[in-house]
Coordinates of N, CA and C in Angstrom, one line a residue:
X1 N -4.5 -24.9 28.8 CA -4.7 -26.3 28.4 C -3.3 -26.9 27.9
X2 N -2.7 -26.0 27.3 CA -1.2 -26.5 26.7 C -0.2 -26.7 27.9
X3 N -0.5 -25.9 28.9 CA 0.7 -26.3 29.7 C -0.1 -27.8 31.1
X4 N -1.4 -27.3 31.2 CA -2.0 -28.8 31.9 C -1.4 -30.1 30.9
X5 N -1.5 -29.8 29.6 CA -1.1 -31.1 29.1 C 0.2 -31.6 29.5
X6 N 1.6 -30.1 29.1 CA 2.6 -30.5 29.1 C 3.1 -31.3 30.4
X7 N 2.7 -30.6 31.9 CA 2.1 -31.2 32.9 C 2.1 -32.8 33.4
X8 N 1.0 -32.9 33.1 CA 0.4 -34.3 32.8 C 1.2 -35.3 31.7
X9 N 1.7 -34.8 30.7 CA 2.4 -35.9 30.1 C 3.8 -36.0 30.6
X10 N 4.1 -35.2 31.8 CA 5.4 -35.6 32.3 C 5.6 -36.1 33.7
X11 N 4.1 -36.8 34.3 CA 3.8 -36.8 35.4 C 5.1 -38.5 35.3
X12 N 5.3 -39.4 34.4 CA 6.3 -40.3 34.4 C 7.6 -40.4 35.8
X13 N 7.7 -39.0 35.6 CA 9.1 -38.4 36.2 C 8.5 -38.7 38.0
X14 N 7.7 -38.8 38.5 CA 7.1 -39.7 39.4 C 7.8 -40.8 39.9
X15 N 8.3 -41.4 39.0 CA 8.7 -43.2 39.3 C 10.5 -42.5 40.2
X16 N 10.7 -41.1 40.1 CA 12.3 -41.2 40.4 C 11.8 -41.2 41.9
X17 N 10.4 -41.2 42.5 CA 10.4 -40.9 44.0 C 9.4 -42.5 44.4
X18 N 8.7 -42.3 43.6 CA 7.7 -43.8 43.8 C 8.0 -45.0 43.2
X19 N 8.1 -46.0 43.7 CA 8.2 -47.3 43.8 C 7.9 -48.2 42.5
X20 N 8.0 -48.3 41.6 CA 7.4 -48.4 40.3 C 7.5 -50.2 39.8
X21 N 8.9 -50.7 40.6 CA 9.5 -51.7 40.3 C 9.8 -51.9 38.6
X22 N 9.8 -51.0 38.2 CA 10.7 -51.0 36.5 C 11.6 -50.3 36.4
X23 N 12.4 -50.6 35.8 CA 13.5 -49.9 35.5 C 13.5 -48.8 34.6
X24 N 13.4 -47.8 34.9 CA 13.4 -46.4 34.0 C 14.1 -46.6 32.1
X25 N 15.3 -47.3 32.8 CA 16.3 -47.2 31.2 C 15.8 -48.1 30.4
X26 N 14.9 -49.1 30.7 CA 14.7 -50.1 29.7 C 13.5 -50.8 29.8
X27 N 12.2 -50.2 30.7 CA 10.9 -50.3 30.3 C 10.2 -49.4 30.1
X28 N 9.1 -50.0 28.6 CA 8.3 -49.3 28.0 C 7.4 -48.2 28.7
X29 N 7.7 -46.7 28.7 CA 6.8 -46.2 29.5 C 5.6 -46.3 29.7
X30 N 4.7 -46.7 28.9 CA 3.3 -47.2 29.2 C 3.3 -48.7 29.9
X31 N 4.4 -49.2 30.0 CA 4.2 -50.3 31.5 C 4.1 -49.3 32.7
X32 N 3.7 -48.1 32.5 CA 3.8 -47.7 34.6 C 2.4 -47.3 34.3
X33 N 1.5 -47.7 33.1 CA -0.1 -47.5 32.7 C -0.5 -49.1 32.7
X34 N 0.3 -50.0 33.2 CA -0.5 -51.5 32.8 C -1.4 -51.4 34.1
X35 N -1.8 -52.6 33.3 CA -3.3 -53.3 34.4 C -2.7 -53.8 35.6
X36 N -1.2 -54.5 35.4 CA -0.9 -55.3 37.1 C 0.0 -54.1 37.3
X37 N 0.2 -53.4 37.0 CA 0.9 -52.4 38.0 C 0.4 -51.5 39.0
X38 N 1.1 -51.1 40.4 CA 0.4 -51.1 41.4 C -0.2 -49.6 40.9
X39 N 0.7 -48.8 40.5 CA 0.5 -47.0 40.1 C -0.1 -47.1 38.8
X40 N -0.6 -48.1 38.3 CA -1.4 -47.9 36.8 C -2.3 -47.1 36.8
X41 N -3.5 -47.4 37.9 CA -4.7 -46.1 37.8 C -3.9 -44.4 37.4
X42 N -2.7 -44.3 38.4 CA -2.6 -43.0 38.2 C -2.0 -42.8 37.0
X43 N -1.2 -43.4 36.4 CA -0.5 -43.0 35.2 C -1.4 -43.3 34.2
X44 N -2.1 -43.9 34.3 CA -3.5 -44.0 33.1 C -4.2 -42.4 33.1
X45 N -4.5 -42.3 34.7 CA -5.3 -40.5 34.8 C -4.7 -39.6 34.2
X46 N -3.6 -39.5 34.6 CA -2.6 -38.4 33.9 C -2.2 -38.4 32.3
X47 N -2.5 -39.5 31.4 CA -2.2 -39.6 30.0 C -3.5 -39.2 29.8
X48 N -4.7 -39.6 30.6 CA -6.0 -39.1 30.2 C -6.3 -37.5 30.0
X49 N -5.8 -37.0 31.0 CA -6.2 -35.3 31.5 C -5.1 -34.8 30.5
X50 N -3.5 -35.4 30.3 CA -2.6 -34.6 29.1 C -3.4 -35.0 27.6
X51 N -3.9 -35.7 27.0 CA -4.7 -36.0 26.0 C -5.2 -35.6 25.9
X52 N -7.0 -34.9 26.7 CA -8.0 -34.0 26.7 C -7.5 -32.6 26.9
X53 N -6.5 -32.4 27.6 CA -6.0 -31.1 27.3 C -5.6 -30.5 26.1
X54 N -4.4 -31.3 25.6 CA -4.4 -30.6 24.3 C -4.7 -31.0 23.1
X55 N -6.2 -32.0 23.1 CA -7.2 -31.9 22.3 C -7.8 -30.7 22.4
X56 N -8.6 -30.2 23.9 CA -9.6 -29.3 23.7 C -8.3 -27.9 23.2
X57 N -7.1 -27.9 23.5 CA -6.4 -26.8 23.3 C -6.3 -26.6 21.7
X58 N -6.2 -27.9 20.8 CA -6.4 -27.6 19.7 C -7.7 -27.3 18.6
X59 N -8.6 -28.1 19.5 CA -9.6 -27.7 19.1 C -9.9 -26.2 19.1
X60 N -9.5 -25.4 20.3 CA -10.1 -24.0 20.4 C -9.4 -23.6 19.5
X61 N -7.7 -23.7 19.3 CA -7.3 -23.0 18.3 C -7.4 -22.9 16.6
X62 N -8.2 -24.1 16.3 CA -9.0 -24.3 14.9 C -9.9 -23.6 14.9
X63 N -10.8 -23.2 16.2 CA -12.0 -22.7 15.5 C -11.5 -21.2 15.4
X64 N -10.7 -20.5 16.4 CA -10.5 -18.9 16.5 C -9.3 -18.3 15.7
X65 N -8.3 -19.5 15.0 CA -7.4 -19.0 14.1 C -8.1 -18.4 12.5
X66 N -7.3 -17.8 12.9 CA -7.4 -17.2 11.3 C -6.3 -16.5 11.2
X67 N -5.6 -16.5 9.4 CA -4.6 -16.2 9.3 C -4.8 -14.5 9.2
X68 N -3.7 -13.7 8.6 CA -3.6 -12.4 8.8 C -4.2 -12.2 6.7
X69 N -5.2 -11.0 7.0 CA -5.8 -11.0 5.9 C -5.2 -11.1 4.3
X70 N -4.2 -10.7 4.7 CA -3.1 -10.9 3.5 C -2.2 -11.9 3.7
X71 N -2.1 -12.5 4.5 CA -0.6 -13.5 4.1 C -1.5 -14.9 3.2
X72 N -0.6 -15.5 2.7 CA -0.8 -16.7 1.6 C -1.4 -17.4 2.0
X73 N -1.9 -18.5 1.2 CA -3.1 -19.3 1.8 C -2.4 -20.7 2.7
X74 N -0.7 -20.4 2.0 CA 0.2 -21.6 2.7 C 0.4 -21.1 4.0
X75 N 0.7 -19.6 4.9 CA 0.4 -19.6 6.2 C -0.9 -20.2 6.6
X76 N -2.0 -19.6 6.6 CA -3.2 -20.6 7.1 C -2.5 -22.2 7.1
X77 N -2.8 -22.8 5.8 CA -2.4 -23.8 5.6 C -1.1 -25.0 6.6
X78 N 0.0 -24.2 6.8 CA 0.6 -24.6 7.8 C 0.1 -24.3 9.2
X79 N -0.5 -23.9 9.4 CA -0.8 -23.3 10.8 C -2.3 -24.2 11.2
X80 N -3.0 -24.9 10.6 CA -3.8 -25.5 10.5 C -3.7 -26.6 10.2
X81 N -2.7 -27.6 10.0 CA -2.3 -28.4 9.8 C -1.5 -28.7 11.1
X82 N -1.3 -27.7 11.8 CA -0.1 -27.8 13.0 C -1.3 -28.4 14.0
X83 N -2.2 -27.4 14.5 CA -3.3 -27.9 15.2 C -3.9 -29.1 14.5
X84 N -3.7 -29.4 14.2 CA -4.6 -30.8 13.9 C -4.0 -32.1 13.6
X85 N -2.4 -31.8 14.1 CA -1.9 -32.7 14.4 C -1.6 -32.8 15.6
X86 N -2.2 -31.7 16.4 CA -1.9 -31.9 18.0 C -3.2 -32.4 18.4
X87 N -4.4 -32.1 17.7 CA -5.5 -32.7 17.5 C -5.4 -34.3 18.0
X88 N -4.5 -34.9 16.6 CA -4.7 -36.2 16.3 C -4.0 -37.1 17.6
X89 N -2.7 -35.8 17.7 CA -1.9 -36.2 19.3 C -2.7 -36.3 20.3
X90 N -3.4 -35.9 20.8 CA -4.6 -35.2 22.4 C -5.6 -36.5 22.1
X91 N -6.1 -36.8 20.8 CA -6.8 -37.6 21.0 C -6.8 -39.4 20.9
X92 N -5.5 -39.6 20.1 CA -4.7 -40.4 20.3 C -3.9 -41.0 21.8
X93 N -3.7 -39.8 22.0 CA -2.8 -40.1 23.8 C -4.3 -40.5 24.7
X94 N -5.2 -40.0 24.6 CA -6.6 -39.9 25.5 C -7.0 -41.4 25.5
X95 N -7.3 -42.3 24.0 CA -7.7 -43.3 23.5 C -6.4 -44.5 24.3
X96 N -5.1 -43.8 24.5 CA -4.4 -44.8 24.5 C -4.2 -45.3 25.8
X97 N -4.7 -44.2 27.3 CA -4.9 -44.5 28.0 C -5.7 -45.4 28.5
X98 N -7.0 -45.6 27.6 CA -8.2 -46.2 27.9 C -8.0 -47.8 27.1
X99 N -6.7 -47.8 26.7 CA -6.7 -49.2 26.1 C -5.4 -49.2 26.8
X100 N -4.6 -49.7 28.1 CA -3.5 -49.8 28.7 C -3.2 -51.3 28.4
X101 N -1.8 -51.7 28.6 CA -1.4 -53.1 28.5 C -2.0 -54.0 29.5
X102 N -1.7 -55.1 29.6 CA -2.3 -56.0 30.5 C -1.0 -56.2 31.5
X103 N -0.3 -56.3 30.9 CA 1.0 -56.3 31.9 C 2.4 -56.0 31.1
X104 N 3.5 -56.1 31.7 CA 4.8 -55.0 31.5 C 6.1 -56.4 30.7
X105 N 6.0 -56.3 29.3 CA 6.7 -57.3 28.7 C 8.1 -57.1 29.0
X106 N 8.7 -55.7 28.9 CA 10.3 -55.9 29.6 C 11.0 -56.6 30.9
X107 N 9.8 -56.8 31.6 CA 10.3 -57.3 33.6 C 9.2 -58.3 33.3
X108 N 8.3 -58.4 33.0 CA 8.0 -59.8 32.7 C 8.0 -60.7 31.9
X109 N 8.7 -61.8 32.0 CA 9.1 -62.5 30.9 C 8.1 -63.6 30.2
X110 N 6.9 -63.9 31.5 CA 6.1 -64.4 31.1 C 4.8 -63.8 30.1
X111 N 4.7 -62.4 30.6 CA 3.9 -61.3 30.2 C 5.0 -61.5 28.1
X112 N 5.9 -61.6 28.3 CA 7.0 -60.9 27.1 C 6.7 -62.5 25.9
X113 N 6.6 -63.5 26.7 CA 5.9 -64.7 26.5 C 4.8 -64.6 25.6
X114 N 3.9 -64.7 26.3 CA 2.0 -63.9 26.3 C 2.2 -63.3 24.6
X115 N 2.7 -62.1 24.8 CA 2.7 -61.4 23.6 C 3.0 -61.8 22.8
X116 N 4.5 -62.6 22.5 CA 5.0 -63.1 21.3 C 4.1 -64.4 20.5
X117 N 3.1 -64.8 21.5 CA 2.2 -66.1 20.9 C 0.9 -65.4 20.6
X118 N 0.9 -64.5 20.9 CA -0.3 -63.7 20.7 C -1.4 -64.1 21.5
X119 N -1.4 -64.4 22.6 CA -2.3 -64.8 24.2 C -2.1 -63.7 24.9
X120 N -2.3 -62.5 24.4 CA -2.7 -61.2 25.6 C -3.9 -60.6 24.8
X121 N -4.1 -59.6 25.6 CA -5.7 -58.8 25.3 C -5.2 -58.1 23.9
X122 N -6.1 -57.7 22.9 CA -6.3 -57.4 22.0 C -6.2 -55.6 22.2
X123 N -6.1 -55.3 23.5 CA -5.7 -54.0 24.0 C -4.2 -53.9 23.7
X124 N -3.5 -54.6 23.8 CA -2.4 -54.7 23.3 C -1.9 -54.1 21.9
X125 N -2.3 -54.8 20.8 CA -2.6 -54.4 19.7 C -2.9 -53.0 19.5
X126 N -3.9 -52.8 19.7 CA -5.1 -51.5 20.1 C -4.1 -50.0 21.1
X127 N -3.2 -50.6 21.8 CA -2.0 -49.8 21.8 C -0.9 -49.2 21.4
X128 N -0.8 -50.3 21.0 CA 0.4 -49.9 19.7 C -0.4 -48.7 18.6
X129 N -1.0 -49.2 18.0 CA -1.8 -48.3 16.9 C -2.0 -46.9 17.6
X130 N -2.9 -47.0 18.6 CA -2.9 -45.3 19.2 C -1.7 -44.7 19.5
X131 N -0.7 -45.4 19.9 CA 0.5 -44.6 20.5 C 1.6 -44.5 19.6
X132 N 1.5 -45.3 18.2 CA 1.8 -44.6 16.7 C 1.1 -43.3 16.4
X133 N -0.3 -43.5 16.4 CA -1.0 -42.4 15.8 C -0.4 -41.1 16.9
X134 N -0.3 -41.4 18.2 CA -0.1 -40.1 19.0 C 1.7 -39.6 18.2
X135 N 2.0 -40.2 18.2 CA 3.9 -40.0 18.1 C 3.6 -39.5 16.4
X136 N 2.9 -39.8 15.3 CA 2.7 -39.2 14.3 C 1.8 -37.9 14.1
X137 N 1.0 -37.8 15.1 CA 0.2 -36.4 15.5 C 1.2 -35.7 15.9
X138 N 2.3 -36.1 17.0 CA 2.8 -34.8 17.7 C 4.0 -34.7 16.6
X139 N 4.1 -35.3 16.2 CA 5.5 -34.7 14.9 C 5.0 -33.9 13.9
X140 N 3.7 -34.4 13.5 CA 3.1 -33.5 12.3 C 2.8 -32.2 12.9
X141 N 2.4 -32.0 14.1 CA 2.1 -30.6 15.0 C 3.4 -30.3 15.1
X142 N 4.6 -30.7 15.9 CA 5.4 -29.7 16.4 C 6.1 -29.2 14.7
X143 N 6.4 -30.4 13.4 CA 6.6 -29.5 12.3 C 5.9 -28.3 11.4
X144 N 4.8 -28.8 11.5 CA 3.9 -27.8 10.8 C 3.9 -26.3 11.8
X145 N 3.5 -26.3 12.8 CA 3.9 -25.4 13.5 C 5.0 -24.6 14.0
X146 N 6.0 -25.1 13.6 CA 7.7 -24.6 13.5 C 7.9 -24.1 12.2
X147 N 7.6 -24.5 11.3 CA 7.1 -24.0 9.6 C 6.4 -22.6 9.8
X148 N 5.5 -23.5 10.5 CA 4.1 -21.7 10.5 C 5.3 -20.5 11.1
X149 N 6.0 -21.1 12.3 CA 6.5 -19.8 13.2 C 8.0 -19.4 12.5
X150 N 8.3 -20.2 11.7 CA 9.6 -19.6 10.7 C 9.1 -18.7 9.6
X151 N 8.3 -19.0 8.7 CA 7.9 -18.3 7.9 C 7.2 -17.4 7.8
X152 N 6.3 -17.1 8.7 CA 5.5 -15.8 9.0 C 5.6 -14.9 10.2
X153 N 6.7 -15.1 10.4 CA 7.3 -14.6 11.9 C 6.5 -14.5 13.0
X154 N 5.4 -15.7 13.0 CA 4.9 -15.9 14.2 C 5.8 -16.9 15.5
X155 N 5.1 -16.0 16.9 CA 5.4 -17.2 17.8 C 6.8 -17.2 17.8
X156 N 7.7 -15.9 18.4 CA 9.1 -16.0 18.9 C 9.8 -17.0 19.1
X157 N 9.0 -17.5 20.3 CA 9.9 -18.7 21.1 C 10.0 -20.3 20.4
X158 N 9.0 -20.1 19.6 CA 8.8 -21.6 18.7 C 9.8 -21.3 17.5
X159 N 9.6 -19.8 16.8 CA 10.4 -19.7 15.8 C 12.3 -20.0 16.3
X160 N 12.5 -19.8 17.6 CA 13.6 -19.4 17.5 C 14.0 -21.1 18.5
X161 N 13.4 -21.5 19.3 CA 13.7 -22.9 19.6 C 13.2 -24.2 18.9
X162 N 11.5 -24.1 18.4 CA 11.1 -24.8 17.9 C 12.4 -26.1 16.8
X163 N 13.1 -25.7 16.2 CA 13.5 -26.4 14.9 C 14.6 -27.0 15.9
X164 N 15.4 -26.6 17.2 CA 16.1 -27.6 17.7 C 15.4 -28.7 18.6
X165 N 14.0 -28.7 18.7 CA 13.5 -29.6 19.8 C 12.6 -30.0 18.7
X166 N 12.6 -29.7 17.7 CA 12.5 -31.0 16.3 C 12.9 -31.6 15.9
X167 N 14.0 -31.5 15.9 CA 15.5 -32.3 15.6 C 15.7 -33.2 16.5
X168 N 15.4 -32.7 17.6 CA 15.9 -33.7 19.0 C 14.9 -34.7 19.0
X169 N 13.5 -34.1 19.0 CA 12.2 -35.4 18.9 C 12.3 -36.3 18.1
X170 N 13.0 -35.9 16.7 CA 13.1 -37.1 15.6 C 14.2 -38.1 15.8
X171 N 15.6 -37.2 16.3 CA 16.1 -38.3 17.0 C 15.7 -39.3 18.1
X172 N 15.1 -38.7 19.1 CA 14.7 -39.7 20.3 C 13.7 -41.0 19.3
X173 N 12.8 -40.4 18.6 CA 11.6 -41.0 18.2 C 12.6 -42.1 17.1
X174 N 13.9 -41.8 16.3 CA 14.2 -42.4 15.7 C 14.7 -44.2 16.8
X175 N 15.7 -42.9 17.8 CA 16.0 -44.1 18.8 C 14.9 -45.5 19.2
X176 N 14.0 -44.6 19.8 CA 12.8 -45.3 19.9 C 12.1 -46.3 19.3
X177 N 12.2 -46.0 18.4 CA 11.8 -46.8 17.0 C 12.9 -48.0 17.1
X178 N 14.3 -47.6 16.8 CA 15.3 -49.1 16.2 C 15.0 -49.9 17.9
X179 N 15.1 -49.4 19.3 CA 14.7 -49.8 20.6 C 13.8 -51.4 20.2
X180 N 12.5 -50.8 19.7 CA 10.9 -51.2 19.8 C 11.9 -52.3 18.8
X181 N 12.0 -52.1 18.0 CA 12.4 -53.8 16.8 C 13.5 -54.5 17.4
X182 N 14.4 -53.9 17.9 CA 15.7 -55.0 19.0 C 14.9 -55.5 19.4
X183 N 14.2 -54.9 20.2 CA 13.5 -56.0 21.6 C 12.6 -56.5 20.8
X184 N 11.7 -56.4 19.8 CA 10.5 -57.5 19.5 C 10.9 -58.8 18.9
X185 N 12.6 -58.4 18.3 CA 13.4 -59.2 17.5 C 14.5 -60.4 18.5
X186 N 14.1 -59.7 19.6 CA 14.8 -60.5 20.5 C 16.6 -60.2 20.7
X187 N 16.6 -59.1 20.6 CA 17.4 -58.4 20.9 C 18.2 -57.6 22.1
X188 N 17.3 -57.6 23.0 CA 17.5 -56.5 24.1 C 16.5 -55.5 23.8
X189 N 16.6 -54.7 24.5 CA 16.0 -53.7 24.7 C 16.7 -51.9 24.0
X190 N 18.0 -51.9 24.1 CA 18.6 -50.9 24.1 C 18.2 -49.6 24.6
X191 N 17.9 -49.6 25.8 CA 17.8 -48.5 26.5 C 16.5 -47.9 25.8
X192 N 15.5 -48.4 25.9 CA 14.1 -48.6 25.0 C 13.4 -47.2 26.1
X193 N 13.3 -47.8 27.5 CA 12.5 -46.5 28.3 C 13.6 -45.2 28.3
X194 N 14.6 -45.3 28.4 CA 15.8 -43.5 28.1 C 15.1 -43.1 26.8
X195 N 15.1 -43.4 25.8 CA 14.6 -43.1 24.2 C 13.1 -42.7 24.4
X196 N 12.5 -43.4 25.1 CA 10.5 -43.4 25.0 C 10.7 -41.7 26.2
X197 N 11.3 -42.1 27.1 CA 11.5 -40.8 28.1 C 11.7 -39.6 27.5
X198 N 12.7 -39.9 27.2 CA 13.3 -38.4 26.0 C 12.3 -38.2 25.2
X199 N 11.7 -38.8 24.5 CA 10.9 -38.7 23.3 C 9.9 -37.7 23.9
X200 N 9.1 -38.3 25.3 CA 7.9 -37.9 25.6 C 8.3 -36.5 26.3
X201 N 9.4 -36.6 27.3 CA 9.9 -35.3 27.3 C 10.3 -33.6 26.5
X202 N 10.5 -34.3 25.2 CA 10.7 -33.3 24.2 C 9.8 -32.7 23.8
X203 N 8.3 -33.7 23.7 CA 7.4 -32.8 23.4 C 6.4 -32.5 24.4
X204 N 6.6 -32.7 25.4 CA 6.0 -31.9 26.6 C 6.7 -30.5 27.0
X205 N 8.1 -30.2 27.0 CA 9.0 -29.2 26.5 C 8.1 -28.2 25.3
X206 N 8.1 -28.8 24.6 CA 7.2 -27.8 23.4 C 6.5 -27.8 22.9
X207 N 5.1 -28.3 24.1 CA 3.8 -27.9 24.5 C 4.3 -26.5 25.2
X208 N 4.8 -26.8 26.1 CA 5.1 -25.4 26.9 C 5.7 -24.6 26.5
X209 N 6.5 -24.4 25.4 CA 6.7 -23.8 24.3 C 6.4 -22.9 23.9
X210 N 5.2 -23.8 23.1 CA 4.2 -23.6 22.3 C 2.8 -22.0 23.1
X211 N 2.9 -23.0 24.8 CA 2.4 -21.9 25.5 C 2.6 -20.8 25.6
X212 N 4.3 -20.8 26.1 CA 4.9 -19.6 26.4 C 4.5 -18.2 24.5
X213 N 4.7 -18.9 24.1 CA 4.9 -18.4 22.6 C 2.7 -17.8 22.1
X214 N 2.2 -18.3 23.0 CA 0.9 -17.4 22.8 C 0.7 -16.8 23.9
X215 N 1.3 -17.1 24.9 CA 1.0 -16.3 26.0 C 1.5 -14.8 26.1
X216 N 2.6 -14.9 25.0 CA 3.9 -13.7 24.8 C 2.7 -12.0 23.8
X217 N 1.6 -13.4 22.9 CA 1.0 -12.1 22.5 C 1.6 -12.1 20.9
X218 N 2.5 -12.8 20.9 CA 2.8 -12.7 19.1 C 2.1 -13.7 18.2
X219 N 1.0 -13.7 18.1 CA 0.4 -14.8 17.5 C 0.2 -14.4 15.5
X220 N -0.6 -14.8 15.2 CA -1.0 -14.5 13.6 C -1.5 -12.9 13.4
X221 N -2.5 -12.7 14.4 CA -3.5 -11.6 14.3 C -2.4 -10.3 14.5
X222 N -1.9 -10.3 15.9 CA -1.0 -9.3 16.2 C 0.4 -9.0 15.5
X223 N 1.1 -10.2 15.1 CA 2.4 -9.8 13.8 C 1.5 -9.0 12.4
X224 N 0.4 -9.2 12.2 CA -0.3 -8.4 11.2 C -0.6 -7.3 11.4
X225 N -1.2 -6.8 12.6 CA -1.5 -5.4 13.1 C -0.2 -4.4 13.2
X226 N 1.0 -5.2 13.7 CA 2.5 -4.6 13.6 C 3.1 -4.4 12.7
X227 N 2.9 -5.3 11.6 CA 3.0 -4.8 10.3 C 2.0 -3.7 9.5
X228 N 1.1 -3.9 9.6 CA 0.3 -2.5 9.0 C 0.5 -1.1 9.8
X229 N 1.1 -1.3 11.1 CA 1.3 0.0 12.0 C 2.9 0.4 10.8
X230 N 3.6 -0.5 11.1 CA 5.4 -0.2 10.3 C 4.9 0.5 8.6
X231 N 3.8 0.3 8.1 CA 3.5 0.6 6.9 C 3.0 1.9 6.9
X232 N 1.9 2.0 8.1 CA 1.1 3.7 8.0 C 2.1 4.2 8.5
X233 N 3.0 4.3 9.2 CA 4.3 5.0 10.0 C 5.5 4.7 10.2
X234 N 5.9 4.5 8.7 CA 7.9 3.8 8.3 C 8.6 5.1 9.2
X235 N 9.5 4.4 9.6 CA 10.4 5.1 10.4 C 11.2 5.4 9.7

């Protein structure tokens, strides 16, 4: 499920072969999900199927986690806190599909118009808010879960890359962010889609991660079994 999502939320990368008429560096990636764009149906599918993926991915992993019978109640705690902000991510991204723009305000100027007088669909609005809540889901996930995999020596590959493709997310997401107020402020854009790109790319990177890193077999359960083996039989 983690790597269908990662998948799916990078299906964007599309526009380098298909016809998209936007400009990669400086429109908002959910204009290639608006209503007048010709490829909207698909880029709507694909935020749909990356959303229910790693919703149901998080969901399985709340119900079958459990921490190792001794570690602290702050392992659970972090680790539980990770999925359910990928939770909030999956279902957030899912919702955000199903409320797309009406049309693409960086290449339309009329569309860019519309919005500032407040004469577009109330989906608009209704976008923004989910695609905050997604970008504050997947930050509370990939930290809480970089936490979990530092401190309890779970999840190799998270432990040991996780904290540089957190660093990079907060950057991009920081970019992202001052982007979104130039342009509402009438500013430009500042390279608004490179920043939204990156952003979405980082954490589709570590979704797959995140995969690789339970696929490997080091999870909660198993660093506990290895430890009680190192205890009945110190070398």
């Amino acid at each position: 499920m983690l790597l269908l999502s990662a998948l799916a939320y990078t299906a964007w990368v599309l526009e380098v072969v298909l016809s998209t008429g936007l400009d990669p560096v400086q429109a908002y990636l959910s204009e290639l999900a608006a209503e007048d764009q010709p490829l909207g149906g698909l880029f709507r599918a694909t935020d749909l199927v990356a959303g229910l993926a790693v919703l149901a991915a998080a969901v399985l992993a709340l119900a079958a986690f459990h921490a190792p019978a001794r570690a602290r109640a702050a392992a659970r705690g972090w680790a539980v806190a990770g999925w359910a902000g990928l939770a909030l991510f999956g279902a957030a991204t899912a919702a955000d599909s199903r409320l797309p723009l009406s049309c693409a305000p960086t290449s339309d100027e009329m569309c860019a118009a519309r919005e500032t007088a407040g004469l577009v669909p109330a989906t608009h609005t209704a976008h923004a808010v989910t695609s905050s809540l997604a970008v504050l889901g997947a930050l509370g996930g990939l930290t809480a879960l970089t936490v979990a995999a530092r401190r309890h020596g779970w999840w190799p590959p998270v432990r040991r890359y996780g904290p540089w493709l957190l660093g990079a997310e907060l950057v991009a997401t920081g970019w992202s962010l001052g982007a979104i107020a130039a342009f509402e402020a009438g500013h430009g854009t500042w390279a608004l889609g490179a920043g939204q790109r990156l952003q979405v790319l980082l954490v589709a990177l570590w979704l797959a991660l995140l995969a690789a890193a339970l696929h490997s077999g080091a999870t909660p359960a198993a660093v506990a079994r290895a430890r009680r083996s190192e205890e009945r039989d110190p070398v």
